[in-house]
Short mmCIF file of C-alpha atoms in Angstrom, two decimals:
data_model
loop_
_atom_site.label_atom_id
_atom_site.label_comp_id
_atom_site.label_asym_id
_atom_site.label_seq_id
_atom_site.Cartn_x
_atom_site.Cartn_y
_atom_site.Cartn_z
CA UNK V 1 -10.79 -0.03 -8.16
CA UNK V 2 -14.18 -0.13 -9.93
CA UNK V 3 -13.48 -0.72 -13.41
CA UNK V 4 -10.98 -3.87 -13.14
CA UNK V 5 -13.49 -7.45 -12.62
CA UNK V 6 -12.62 -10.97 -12.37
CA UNK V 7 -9.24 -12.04 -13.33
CA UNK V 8 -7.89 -8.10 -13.59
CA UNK V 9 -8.86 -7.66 -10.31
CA UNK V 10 -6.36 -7.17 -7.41
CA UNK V 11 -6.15 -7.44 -3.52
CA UNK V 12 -5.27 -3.65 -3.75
CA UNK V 13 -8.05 -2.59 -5.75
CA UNK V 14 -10.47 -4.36 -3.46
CA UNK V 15 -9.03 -2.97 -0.27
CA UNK V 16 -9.25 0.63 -2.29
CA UNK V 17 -12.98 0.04 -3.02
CA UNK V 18 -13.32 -1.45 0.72
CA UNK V 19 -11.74 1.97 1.99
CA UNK V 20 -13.69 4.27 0.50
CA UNK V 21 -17.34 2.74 0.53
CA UNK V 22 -16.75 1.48 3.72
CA UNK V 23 -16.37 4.83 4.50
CA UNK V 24 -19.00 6.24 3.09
CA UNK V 25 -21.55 3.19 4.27
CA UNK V 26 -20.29 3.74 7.81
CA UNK V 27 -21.02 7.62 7.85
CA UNK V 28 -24.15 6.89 6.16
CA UNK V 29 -25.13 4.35 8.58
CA UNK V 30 -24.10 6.60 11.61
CA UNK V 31 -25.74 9.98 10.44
CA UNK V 32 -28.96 8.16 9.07
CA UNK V 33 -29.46 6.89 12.58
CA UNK V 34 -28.71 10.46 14.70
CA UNK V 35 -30.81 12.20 11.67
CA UNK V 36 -34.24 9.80 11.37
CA UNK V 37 -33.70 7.27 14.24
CA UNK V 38 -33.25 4.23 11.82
CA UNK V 39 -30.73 1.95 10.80
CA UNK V 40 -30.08 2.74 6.51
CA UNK V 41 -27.42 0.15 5.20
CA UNK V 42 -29.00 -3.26 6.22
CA UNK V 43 -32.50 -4.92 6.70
CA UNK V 44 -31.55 -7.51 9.25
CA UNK V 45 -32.74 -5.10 12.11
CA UNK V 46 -35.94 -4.31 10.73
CA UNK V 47 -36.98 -7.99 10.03
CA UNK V 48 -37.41 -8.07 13.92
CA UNK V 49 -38.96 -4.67 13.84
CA UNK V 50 -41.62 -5.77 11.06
CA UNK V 51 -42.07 -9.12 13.11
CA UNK V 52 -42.80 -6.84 16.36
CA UNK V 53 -45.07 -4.74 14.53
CA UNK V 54 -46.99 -7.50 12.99
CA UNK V 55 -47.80 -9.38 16.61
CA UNK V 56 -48.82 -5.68 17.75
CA UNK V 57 -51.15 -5.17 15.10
CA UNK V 58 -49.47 -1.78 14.26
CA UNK V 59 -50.19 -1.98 10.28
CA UNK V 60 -49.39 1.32 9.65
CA UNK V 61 -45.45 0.55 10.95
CA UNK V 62 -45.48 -2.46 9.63
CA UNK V 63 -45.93 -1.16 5.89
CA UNK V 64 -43.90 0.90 6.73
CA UNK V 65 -41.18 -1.29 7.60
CA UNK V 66 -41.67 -3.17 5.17
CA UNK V 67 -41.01 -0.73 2.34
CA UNK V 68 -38.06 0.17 3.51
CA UNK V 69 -36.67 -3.44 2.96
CA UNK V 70 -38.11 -3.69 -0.26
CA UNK V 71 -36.29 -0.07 -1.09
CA UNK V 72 -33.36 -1.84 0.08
CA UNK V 73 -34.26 -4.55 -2.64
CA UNK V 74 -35.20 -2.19 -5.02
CA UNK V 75 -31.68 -0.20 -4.79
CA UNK V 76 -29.58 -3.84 -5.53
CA UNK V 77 -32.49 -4.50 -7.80
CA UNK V 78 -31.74 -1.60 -9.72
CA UNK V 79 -28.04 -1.93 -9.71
CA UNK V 80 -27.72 -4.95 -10.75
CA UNK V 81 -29.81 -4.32 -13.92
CA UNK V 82 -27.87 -1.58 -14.75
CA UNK V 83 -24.62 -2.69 -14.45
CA UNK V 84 -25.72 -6.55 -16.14
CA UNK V 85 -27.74 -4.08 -19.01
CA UNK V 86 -24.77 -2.01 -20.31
CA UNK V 87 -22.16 -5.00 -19.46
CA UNK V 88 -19.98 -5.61 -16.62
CA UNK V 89 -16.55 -5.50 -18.79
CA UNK V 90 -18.03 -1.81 -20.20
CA UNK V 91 -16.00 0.68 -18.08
CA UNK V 92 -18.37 3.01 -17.18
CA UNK V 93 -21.12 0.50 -16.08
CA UNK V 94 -20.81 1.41 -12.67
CA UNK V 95 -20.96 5.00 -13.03
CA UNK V 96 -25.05 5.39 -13.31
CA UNK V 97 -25.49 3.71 -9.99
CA UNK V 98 -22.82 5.57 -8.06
CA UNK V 99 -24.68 8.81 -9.33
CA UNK V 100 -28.13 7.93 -8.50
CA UNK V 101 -26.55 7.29 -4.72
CA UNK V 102 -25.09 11.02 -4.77
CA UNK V 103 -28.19 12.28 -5.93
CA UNK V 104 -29.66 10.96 -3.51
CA UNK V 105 -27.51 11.93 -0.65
CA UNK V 106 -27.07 15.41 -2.29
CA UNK V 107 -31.30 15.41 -2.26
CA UNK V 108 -30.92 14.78 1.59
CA UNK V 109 -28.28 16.89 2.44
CA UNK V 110 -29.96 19.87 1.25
CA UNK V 111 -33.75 19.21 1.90
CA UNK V 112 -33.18 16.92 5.63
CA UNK V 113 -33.84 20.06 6.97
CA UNK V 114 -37.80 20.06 6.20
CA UNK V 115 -37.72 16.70 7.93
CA UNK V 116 -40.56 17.31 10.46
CA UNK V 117 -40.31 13.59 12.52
CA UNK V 118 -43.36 12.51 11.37
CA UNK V 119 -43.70 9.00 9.69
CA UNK V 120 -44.21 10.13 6.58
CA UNK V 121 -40.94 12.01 6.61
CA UNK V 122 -38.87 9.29 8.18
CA UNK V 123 -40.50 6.78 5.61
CA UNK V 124 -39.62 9.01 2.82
CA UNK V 125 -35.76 10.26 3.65
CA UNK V 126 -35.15 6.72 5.76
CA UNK V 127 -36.31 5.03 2.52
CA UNK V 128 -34.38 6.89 0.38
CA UNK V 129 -31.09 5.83 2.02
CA UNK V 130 -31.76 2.45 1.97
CA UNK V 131 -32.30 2.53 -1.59
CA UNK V 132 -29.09 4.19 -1.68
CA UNK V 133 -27.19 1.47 0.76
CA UNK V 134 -28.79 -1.24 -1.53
CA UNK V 135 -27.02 0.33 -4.85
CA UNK V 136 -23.79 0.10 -3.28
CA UNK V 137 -24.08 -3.26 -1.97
CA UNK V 138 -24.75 -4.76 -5.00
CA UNK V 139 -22.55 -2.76 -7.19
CA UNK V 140 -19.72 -3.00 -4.72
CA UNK V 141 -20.50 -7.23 -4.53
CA UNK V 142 -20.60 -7.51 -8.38
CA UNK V 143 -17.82 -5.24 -8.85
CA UNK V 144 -15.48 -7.18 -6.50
CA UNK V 145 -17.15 -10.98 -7.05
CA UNK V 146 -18.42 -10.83 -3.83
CA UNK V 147 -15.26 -10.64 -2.16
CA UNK V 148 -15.92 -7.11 -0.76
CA UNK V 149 -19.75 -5.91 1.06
CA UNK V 150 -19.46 -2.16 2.76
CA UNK V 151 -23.11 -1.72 3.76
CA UNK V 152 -23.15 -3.61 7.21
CA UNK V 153 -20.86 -6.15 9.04
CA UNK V 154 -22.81 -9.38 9.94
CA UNK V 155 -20.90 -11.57 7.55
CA UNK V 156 -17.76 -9.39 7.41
CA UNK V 157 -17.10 -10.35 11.45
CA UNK V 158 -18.45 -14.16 10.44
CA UNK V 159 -15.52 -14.38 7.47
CA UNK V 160 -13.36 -12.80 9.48
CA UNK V 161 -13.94 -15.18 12.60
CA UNK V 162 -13.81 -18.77 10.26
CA UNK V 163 -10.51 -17.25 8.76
CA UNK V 164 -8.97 -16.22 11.84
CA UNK V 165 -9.83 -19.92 12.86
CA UNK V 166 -8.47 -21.09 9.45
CA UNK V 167 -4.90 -19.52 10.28
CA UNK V 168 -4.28 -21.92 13.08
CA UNK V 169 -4.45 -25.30 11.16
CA UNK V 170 -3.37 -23.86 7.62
CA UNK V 171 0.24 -25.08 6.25
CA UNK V 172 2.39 -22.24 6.04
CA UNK V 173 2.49 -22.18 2.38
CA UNK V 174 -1.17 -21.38 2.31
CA UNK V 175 -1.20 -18.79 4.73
CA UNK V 176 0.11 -15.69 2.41
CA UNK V 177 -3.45 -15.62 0.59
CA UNK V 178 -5.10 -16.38 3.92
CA UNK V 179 -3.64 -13.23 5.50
CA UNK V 180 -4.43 -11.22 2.45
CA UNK V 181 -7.80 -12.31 3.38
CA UNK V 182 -7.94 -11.12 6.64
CA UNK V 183 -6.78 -7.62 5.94
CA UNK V 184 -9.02 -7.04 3.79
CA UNK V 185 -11.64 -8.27 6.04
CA UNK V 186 -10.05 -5.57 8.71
CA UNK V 187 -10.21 -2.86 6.12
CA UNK V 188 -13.61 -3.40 5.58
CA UNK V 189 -14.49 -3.40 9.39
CA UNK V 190 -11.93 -0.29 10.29
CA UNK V 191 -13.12 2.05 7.37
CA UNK V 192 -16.68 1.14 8.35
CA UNK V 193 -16.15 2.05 11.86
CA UNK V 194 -14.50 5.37 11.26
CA UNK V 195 -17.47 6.38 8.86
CA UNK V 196 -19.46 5.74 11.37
CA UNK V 197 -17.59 7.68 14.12
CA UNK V 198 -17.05 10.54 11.61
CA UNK V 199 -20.95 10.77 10.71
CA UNK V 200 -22.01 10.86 14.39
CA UNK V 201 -19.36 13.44 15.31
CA UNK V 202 -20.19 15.20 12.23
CA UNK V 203 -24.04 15.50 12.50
CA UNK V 204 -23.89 16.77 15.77
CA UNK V 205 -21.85 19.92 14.51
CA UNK V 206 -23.52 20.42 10.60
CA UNK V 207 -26.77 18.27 10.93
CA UNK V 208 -28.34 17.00 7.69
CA UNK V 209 -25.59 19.11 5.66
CA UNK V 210 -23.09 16.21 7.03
CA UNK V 211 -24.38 14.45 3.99
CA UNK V 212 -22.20 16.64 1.80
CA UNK V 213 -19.55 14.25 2.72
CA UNK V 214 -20.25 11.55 1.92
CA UNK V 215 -20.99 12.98 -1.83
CA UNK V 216 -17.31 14.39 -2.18
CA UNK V 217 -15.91 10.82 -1.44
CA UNK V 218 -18.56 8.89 -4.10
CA UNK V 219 -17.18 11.80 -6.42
CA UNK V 220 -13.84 11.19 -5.44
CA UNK V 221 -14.47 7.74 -6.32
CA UNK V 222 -15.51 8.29 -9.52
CA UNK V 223 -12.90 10.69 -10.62
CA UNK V 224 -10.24 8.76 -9.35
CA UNK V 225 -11.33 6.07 -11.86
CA UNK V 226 -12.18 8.06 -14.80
CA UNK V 227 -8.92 10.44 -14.19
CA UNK V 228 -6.79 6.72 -14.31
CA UNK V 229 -8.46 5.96 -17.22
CA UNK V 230 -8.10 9.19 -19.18
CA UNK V 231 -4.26 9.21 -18.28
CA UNK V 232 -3.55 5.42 -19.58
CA UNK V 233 -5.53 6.13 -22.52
CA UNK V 234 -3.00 9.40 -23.20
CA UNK V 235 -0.16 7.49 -22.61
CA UNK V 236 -0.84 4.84 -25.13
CA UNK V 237 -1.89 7.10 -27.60
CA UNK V 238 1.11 9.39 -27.06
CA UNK V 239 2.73 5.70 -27.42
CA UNK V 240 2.09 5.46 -30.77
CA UNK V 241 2.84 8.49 -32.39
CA UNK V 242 6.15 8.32 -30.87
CA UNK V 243 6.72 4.45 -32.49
CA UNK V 244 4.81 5.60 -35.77
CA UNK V 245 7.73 7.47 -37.35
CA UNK V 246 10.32 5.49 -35.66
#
């Protein structure tokens, strides 16, 4: 689901990589909110919040706010170089970002317990998540061509709303890939939801340790992908010696 791009790419290896990082942006999402009272897989919220803070002269806030979008930057930032640096077609190019985002959950998992509500703790675990959400996004948008975001839903609901639309006037022919479209579009939304349900359910029974779950499904992830590839790599080679003597 990660390591197939462009033309190798298929509707069920998006909707697998919409699944689980839906998922896992939804919980994140969910618990980040219960945990540090702020929003940690999209800016769109706290351009109004910056905005706010700016007519009320509340500088302190305001920087505030305004380094957490920039972490959000910083995380897609990062990403992005990573993945373009060691080469999209290289099959472990997305493996560095996925494991920066699990250390970083890991990290708040076990230490959101010395989280003491003050700003400087809500800048500093708040922040980290958001660098965290902005990793995925990209890596998930480059992975998939930009068929597939998990971090937040604005545009997900706006596709899915023009395609919906798009159903009623299409010729039947065209409709198969249209459809296709629109479940994925679902699978996105649904998976995102029942993170989010999950991580508020979730944090009300293990608190910051809720983060723990989000790691085993990034792991999962990667495993999953690595496991595939060590398996087609022993089947080829076993392959070969078996058409070697023959």
């Amino acid at each position: 689901m990660l390591r197939h791009l462009g033309n190798k790419r298929t509707y069920k290896h998006n909707v697998k990589l919409a699944s689980l990082l839906g998922l896992t942006a939804g919980f994140v999402n969910a618990a980040g909110l219960l945990g540090f009272s702020v929003l940690t897989t999209n800016v769109t919220g706290h351009a109004a919040l910056f905005a706010e803070q700016i007519a009320l002269q509340n500088w302190k806030t305001a920087r505030v706010i305004a380094l957490w979008m920039f972490l959000f930057l910083a995380g897609a930032f990062v990403s992005s170089f990573i993945i373009s640096r060691i080469g999209k077609n290289q099959r472990y190019s997305y493996v560095i970002p996925i494991l920066i985002e699990t250390t970083i959950l890991l990290s708040v998992a076990l230490l959101g317990h010395r989280y003491d509500h003050s700003l400087v703790g809500k800048e500093i675990f708040a922040g980290s998540l958001l660098f965290a959400m902005g990793l995925q996004n990209a890596l998930v948008s480059m992975v998939s061509g930009s068929v597939v975001r998990t971090t937040h839903l604005t545009g997900t609901f706006t596709d899915l709303g023009i395609e919906l639309a798009q159903l009623f006037r299409r010729k039947a022919e065209d409709r198969t890939a249209l459809k296709a479209k629109i479940k994925l579009r679902m699978a996105i939304i649904l998976f995102f939801m029942c993170g989010a349900l999950a991580g508020a359910y979730i944090f009300r029974w293990l608190h910051f340790y809720c983060f723990f779950v989000p790691v085993i499904i990034l792991i999962y992830t990667l495993l999953y992908d690595i496991f595939r590839i060590a398996v087609k790599q022993y089947y080829r080679s076993m392959q070969g010696r078996l058409k070697g003597p023959i």
